[in-house]
CSV table of C-alpha atoms in Angstrom, one decimal:
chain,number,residue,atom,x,y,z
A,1,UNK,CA,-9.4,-1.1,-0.5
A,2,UNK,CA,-12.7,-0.4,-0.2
A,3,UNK,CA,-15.1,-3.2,2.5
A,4,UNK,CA,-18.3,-4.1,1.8
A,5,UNK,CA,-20.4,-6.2,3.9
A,6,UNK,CA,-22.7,-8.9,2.4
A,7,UNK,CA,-25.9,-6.3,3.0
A,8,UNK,CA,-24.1,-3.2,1.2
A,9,UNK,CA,-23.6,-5.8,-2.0
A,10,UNK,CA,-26.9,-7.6,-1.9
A,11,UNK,CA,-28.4,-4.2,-1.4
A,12,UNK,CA,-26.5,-2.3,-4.8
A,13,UNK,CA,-27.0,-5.9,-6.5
A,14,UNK,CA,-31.2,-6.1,-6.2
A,15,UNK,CA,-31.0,-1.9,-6.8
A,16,UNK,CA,-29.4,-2.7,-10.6
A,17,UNK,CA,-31.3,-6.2,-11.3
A,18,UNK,CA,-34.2,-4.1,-11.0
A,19,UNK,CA,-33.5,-1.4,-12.7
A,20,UNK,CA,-35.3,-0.1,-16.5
A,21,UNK,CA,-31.6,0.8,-17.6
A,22,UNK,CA,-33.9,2.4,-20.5
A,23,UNK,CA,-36.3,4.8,-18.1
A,24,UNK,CA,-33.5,5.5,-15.6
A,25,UNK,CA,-30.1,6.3,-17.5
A,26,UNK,CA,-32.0,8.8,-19.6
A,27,UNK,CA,-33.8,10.6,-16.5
A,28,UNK,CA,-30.4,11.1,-15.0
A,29,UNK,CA,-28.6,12.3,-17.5
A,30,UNK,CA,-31.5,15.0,-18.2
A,31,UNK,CA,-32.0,15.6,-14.5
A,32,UNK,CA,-28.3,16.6,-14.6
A,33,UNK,CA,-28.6,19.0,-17.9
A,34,UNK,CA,-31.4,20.5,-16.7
A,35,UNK,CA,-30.6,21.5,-12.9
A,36,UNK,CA,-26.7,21.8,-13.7
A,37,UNK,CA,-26.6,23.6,-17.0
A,38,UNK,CA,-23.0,24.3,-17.4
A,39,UNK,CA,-22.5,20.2,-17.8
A,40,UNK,CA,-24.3,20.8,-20.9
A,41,UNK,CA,-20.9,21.9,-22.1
A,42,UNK,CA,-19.9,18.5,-23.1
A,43,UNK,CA,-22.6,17.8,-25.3
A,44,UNK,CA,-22.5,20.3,-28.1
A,45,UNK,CA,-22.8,17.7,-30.8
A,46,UNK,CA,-25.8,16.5,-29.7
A,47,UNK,CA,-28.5,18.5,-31.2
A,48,UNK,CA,-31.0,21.0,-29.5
A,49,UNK,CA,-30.7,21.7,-25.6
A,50,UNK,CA,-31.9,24.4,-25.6
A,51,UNK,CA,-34.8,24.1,-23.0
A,52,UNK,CA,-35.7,21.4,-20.6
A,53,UNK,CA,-38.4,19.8,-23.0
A,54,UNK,CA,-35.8,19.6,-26.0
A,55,UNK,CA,-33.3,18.0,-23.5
A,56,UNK,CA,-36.4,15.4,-22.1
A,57,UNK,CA,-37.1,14.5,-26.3
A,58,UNK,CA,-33.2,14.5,-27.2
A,59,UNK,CA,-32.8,11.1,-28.4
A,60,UNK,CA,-29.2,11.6,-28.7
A,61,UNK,CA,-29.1,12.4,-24.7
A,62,UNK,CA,-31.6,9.4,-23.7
A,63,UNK,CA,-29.1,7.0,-25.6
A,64,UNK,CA,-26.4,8.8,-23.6
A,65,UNK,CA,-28.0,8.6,-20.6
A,66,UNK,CA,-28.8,4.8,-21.5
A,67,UNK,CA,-24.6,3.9,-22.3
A,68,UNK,CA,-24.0,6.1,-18.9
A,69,UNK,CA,-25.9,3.9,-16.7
A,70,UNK,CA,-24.6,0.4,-18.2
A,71,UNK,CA,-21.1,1.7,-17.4
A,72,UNK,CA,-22.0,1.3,-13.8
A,73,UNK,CA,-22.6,-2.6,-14.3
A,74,UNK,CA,-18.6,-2.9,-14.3
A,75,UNK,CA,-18.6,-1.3,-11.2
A,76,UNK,CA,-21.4,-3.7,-9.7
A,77,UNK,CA,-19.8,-7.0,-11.4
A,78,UNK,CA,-16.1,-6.1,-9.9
A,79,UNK,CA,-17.1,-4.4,-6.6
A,80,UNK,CA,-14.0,-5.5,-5.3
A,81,UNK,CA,-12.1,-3.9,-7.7
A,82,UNK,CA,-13.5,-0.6,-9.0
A,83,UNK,CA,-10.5,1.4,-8.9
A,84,UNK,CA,-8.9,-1.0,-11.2
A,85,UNK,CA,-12.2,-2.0,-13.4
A,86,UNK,CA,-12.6,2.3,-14.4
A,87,UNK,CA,-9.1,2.7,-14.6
A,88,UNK,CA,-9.1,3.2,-18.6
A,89,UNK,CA,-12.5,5.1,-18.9
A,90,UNK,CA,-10.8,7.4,-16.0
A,91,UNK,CA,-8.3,7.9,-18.9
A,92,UNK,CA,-10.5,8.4,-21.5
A,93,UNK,CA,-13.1,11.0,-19.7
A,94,UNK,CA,-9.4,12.8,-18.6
A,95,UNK,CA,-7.6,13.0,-21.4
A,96,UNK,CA,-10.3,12.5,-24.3
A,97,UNK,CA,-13.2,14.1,-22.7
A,98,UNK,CA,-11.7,16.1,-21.0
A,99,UNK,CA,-14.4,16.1,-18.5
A,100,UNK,CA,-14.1,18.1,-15.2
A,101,UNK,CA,-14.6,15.5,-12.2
A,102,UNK,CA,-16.6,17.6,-10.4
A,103,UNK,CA,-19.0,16.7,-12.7
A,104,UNK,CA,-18.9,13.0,-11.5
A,105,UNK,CA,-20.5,13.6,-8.2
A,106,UNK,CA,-23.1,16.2,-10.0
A,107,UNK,CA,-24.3,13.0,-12.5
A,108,UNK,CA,-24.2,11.0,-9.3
A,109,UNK,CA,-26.6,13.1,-7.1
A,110,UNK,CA,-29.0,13.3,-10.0
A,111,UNK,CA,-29.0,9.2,-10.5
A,112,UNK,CA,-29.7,9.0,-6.6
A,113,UNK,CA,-32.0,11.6,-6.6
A,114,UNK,CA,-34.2,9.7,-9.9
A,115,UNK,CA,-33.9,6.0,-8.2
A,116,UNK,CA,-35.3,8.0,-4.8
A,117,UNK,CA,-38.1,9.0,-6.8
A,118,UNK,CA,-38.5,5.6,-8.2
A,119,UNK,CA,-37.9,3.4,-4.8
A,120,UNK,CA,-40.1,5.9,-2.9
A,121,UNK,CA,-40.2,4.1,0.6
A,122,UNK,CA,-38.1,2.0,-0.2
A,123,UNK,CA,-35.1,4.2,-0.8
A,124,UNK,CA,-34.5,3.8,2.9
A,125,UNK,CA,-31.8,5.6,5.0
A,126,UNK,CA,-29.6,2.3,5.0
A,127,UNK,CA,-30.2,1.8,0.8
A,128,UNK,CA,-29.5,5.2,0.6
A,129,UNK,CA,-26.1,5.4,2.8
A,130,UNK,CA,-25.0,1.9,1.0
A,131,UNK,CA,-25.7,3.7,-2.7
A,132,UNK,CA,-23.9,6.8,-2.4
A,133,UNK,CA,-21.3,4.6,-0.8
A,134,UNK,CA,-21.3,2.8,-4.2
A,135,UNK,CA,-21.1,6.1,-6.3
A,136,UNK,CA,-18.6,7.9,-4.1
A,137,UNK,CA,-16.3,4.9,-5.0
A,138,UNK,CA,-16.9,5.0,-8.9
A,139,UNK,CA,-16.4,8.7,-9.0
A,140,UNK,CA,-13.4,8.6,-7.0
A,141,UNK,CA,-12.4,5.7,-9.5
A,142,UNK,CA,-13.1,7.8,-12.7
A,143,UNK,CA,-11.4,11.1,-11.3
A,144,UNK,CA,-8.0,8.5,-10.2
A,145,UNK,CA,-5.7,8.7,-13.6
A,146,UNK,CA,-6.4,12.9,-13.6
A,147,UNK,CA,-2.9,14.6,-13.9
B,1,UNK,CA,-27.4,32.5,-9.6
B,2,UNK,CA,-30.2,34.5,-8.3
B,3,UNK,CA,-33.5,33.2,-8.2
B,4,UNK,CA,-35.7,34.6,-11.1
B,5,UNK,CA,-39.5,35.0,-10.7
B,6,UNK,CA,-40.2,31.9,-12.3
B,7,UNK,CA,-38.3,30.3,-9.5
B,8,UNK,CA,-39.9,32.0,-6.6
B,9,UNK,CA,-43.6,30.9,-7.9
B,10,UNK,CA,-42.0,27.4,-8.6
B,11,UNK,CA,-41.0,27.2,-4.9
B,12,UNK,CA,-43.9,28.4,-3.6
B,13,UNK,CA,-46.0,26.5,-5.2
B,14,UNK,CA,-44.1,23.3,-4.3
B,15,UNK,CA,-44.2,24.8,-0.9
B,16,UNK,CA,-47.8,24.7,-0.7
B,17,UNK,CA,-47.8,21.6,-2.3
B,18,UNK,CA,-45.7,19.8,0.5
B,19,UNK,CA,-47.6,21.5,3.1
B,20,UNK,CA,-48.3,19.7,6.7
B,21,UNK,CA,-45.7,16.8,5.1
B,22,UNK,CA,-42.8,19.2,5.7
B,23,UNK,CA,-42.2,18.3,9.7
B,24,UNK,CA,-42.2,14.5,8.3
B,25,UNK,CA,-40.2,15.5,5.6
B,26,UNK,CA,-37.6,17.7,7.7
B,27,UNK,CA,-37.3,15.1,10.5
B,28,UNK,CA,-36.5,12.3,7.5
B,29,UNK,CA,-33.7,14.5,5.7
B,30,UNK,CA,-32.3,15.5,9.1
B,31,UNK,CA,-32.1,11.0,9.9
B,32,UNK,CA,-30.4,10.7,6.7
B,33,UNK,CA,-28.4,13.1,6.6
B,34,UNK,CA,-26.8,12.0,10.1
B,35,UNK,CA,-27.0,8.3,8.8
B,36,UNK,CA,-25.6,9.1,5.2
B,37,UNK,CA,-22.5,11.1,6.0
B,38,UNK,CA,-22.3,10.3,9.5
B,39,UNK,CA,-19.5,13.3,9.7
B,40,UNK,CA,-22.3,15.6,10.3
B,41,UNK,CA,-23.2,13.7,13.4
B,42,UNK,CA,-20.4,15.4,15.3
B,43,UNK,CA,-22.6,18.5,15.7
B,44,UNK,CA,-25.5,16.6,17.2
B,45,UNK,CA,-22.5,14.6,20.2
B,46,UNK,CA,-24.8,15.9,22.9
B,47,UNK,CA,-28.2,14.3,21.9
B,48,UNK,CA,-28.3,10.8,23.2
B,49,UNK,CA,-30.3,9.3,20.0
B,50,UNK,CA,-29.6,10.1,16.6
B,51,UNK,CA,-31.2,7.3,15.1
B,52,UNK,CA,-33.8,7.4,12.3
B,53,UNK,CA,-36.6,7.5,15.3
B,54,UNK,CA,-34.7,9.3,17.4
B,55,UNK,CA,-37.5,12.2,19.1
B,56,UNK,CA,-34.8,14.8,19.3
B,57,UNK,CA,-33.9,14.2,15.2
B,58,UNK,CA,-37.7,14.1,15.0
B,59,UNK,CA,-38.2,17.9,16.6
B,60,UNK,CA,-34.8,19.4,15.3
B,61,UNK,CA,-36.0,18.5,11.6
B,62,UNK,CA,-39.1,20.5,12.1
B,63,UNK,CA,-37.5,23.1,13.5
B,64,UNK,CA,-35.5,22.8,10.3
B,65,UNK,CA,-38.4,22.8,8.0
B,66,UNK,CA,-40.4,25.7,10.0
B,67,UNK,CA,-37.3,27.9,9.6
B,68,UNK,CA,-37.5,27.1,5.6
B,69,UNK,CA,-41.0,28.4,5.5
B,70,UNK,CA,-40.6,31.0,7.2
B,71,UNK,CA,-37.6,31.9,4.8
B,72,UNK,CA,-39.8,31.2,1.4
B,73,UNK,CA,-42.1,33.7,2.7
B,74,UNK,CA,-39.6,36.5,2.7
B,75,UNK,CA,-37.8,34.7,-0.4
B,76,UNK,CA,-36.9,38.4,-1.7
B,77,UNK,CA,-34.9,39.3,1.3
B,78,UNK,CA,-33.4,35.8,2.1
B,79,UNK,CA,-30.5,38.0,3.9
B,80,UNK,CA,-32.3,40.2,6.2
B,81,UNK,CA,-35.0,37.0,7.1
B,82,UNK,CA,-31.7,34.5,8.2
B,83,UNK,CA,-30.0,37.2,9.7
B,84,UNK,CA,-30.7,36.2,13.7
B,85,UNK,CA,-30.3,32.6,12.4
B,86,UNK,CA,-26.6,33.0,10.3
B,87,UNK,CA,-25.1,35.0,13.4
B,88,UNK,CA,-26.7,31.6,15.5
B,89,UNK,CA,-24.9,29.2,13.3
B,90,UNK,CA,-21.6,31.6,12.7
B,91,UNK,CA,-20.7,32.7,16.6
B,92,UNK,CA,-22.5,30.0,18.4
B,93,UNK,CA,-23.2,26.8,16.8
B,94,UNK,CA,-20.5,27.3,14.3
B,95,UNK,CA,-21.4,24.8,11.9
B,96,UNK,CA,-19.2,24.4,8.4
B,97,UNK,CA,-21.3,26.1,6.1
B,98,UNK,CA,-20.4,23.2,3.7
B,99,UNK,CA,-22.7,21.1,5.6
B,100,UNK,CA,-25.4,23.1,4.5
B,101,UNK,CA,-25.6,21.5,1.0
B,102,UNK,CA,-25.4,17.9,2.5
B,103,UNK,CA,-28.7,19.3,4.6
B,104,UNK,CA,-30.0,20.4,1.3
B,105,UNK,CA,-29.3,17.5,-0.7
B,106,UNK,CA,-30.9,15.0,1.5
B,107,UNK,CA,-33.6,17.1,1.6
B,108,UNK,CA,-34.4,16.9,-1.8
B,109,UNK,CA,-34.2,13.6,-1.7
B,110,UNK,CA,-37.0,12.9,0.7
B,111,UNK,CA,-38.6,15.5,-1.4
B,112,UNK,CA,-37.8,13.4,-4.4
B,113,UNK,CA,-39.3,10.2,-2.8
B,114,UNK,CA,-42.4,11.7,-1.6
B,115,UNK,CA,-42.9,13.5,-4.7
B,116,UNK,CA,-42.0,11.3,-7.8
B,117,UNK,CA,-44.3,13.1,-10.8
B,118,UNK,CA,-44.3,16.7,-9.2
B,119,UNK,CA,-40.9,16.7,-8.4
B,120,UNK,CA,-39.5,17.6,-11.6
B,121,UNK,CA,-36.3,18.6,-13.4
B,122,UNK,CA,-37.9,22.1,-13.9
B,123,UNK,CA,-38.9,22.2,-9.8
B,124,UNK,CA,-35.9,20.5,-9.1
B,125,UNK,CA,-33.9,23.1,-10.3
B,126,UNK,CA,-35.4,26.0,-9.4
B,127,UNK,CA,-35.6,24.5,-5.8
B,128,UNK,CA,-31.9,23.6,-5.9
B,129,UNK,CA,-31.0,26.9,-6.7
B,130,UNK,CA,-33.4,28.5,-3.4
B,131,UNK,CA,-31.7,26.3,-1.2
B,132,UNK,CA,-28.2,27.3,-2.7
B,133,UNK,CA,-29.7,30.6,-2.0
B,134,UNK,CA,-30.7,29.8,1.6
B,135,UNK,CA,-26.9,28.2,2.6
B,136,UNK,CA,-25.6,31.7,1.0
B,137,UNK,CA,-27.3,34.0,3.4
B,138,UNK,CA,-27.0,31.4,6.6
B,139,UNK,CA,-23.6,31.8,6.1
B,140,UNK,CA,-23.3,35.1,5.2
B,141,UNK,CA,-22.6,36.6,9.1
B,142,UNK,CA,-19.6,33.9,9.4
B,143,UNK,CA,-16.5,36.3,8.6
C-alpha cells in the first residue's frame, strides 16, 4: 500500500483545488500530441491533427484533455485507495482502448511539465517529488488489470 | 528521430534565449533530479551535501549546463563533440545511460518553469528530441 504523509496529501490536494481543469487538461493532452506524435494513434476519430496549431484549436482534443484531467479527481478523493478506485478504467483503457501503458507515464510528464509552467516557483523540488509520486501511483494503477 | 533543421534553429534560439540563466537552471535540474528520484543519488555517495543548496550540486549542474552548450554548438556532429565525455561516463563513471532521460526531463522542467509562454509544445519538442539526441551519443562509447 502506498504511505502518504499529511504534507504529500495537503500538497496534491491545494495542486487540484486550484487547478482551471478547463486551461490545464487541454494543454496536457496537446503537449502530449504534439511532442509524442505516435500517441496521436488513439485519436483518429477526432478530426484534424495534422499540425500542432490544428491539435491547439481541436475542440474534440481540449474536451479530451478536459475528461482526462477530471479522471485524476478519483485518484485525489481515494488516495488511499488508487489501485482499487482505477481498477475498471485500467480495464477499459486495456481491453477497450487498447491503449499501450507506456503511454501513461508519456501523458503524465506532459501534465507535470504544464502545471511547472503554471506554478513557476512554486513547483518546488518537494511539490514536484510529492506529484510525480501521485502520477507514478495512478499509472501504475491504470496499467494493473493488463494481461 | 534525427533532429531536422527546424529543430536545430529552435534549440538555438532557445539556447540564446536561456542564456546566463543556464548555470541556475543546470544547478536546479541537477537538485531535483537527486530529490525526485532519489535513486540517482547513489552516483553522487561521495559528496557530503546533496541538498537543493548544496555548493557541490550548485557547480556539478553548471558543469552540466556548460557541457550542453558546448554540444548545441557542434549540434551536427553531437557524436564526435561527446566523444571524450561518453568514454568518461562509459569506463569511468559508468553511469546507466537510462539516467540520462531523468537528467533531461527535470531539466525541462526547470526550463518549463522559468519559461512558461516561450516554452512551447513546438520548442518543447524539438528540444526533447536534442536531448534524446545528446543521451544517444553520451552513451554511444558504452559497449
Amino acid at each position: 500500500m502506498v504511505e502518504w504523509t499529511e504534507q504529500e496529501r495537503t500538497t496534491i490536494t491545494n495542486i487540484f483545488t486550484n487547478l482551471n481543469y478547463e486551461d490545464v487538461g487541454p494543454k496536457a493532452l496537446c503537449r502530449c500530441l504534439i511532442v509524442y506524435p505516435w500517441t496521436q494513434r488513439y485519436f483518429g476519430a477526432f478530426g484534424n491533427l495534422y499540425n500542432a496549431e490544428a491539435i491547439m484549436s481541436n475542440p474534440n482534443i481540449a474536451a479530451h484533455g478536459i475528461t482526462v484531467l477530471h479522471g485524476l479527481d478519483r485518484a485525489v478523493k481515494n488516495m488511499d485507495n488508487i489501485k482499487a478506485t482505477y481498477a475498471e478504467l485500467s480495464v477499459l483503457h486495456s481491453e477497450k482502448l487498447h491503449v499501450d501503458p507506456d503511454n501513461f507515464k508519456l501523458l503524465s510528464d506532459c501534465l507535470t511539465i504544464v502545471i511547472a509552467a503554471k506554478l513557476g516557483k512554486d513547483f518546488t523540488p518537494e511539490t514536484q517529488a510529492t506529484f510525480q509520486k501521485f502520477l507514478a501511483v495512478v499509472v501504475s494503477a491504470l496499467g494493473r488489470q493488463y494481461h | 528521430m534525427s533532429l531536422s533543421g527546424r529543430d536545430k534553429t529552435i534549440v538555438k534560439s532557445f539556447w540564446d534565449k536561456i542564456g546566463s540563466r543556464s548555470a541556475d537552471i543546470g544547478a536546479e535540474a541537477l537538485g531535483r533530479m537527486l530529490r525526485v528520484f532519489p535513486q540517482t543519488k547513489t552516483y553522487f555517495a561521495h559528496w557530503s551535501d546533496l541538498g537543493p543548496d548544496s555548493p557541490q550540486v550548485r557547480k556539478h549542474g553548471s558543469v552540466i549546463m556548460a557541457a550542453v552548450g558546448e554540444a548545441i554548438g557542434k549540434i551536427d556532429d553531437l557524436t564526435g563533440a561527446l566523444s571524450s565525455l561518453s568514454e568518461l561516463h562509459a569506463f569511468k563513471l559508468r553511469v546507466d545511460p537510462a539516467n540520462f532521460r531523468i537528467l533531461a526531463h527535470n531539466l525541462i522542467v526547470v526550463i518549463a518553469s522559468y519559461f512558461p509562454a516561450d516554452f512551447t509544445p513546438e520548442a518543447h519538442v524539438s528540444f526533447d528530441k536534442f536531448l534524446m539526441r545528446l543521451a544517444f551519443a553520451l552513451s554511444e562509447r558504452y559497449r
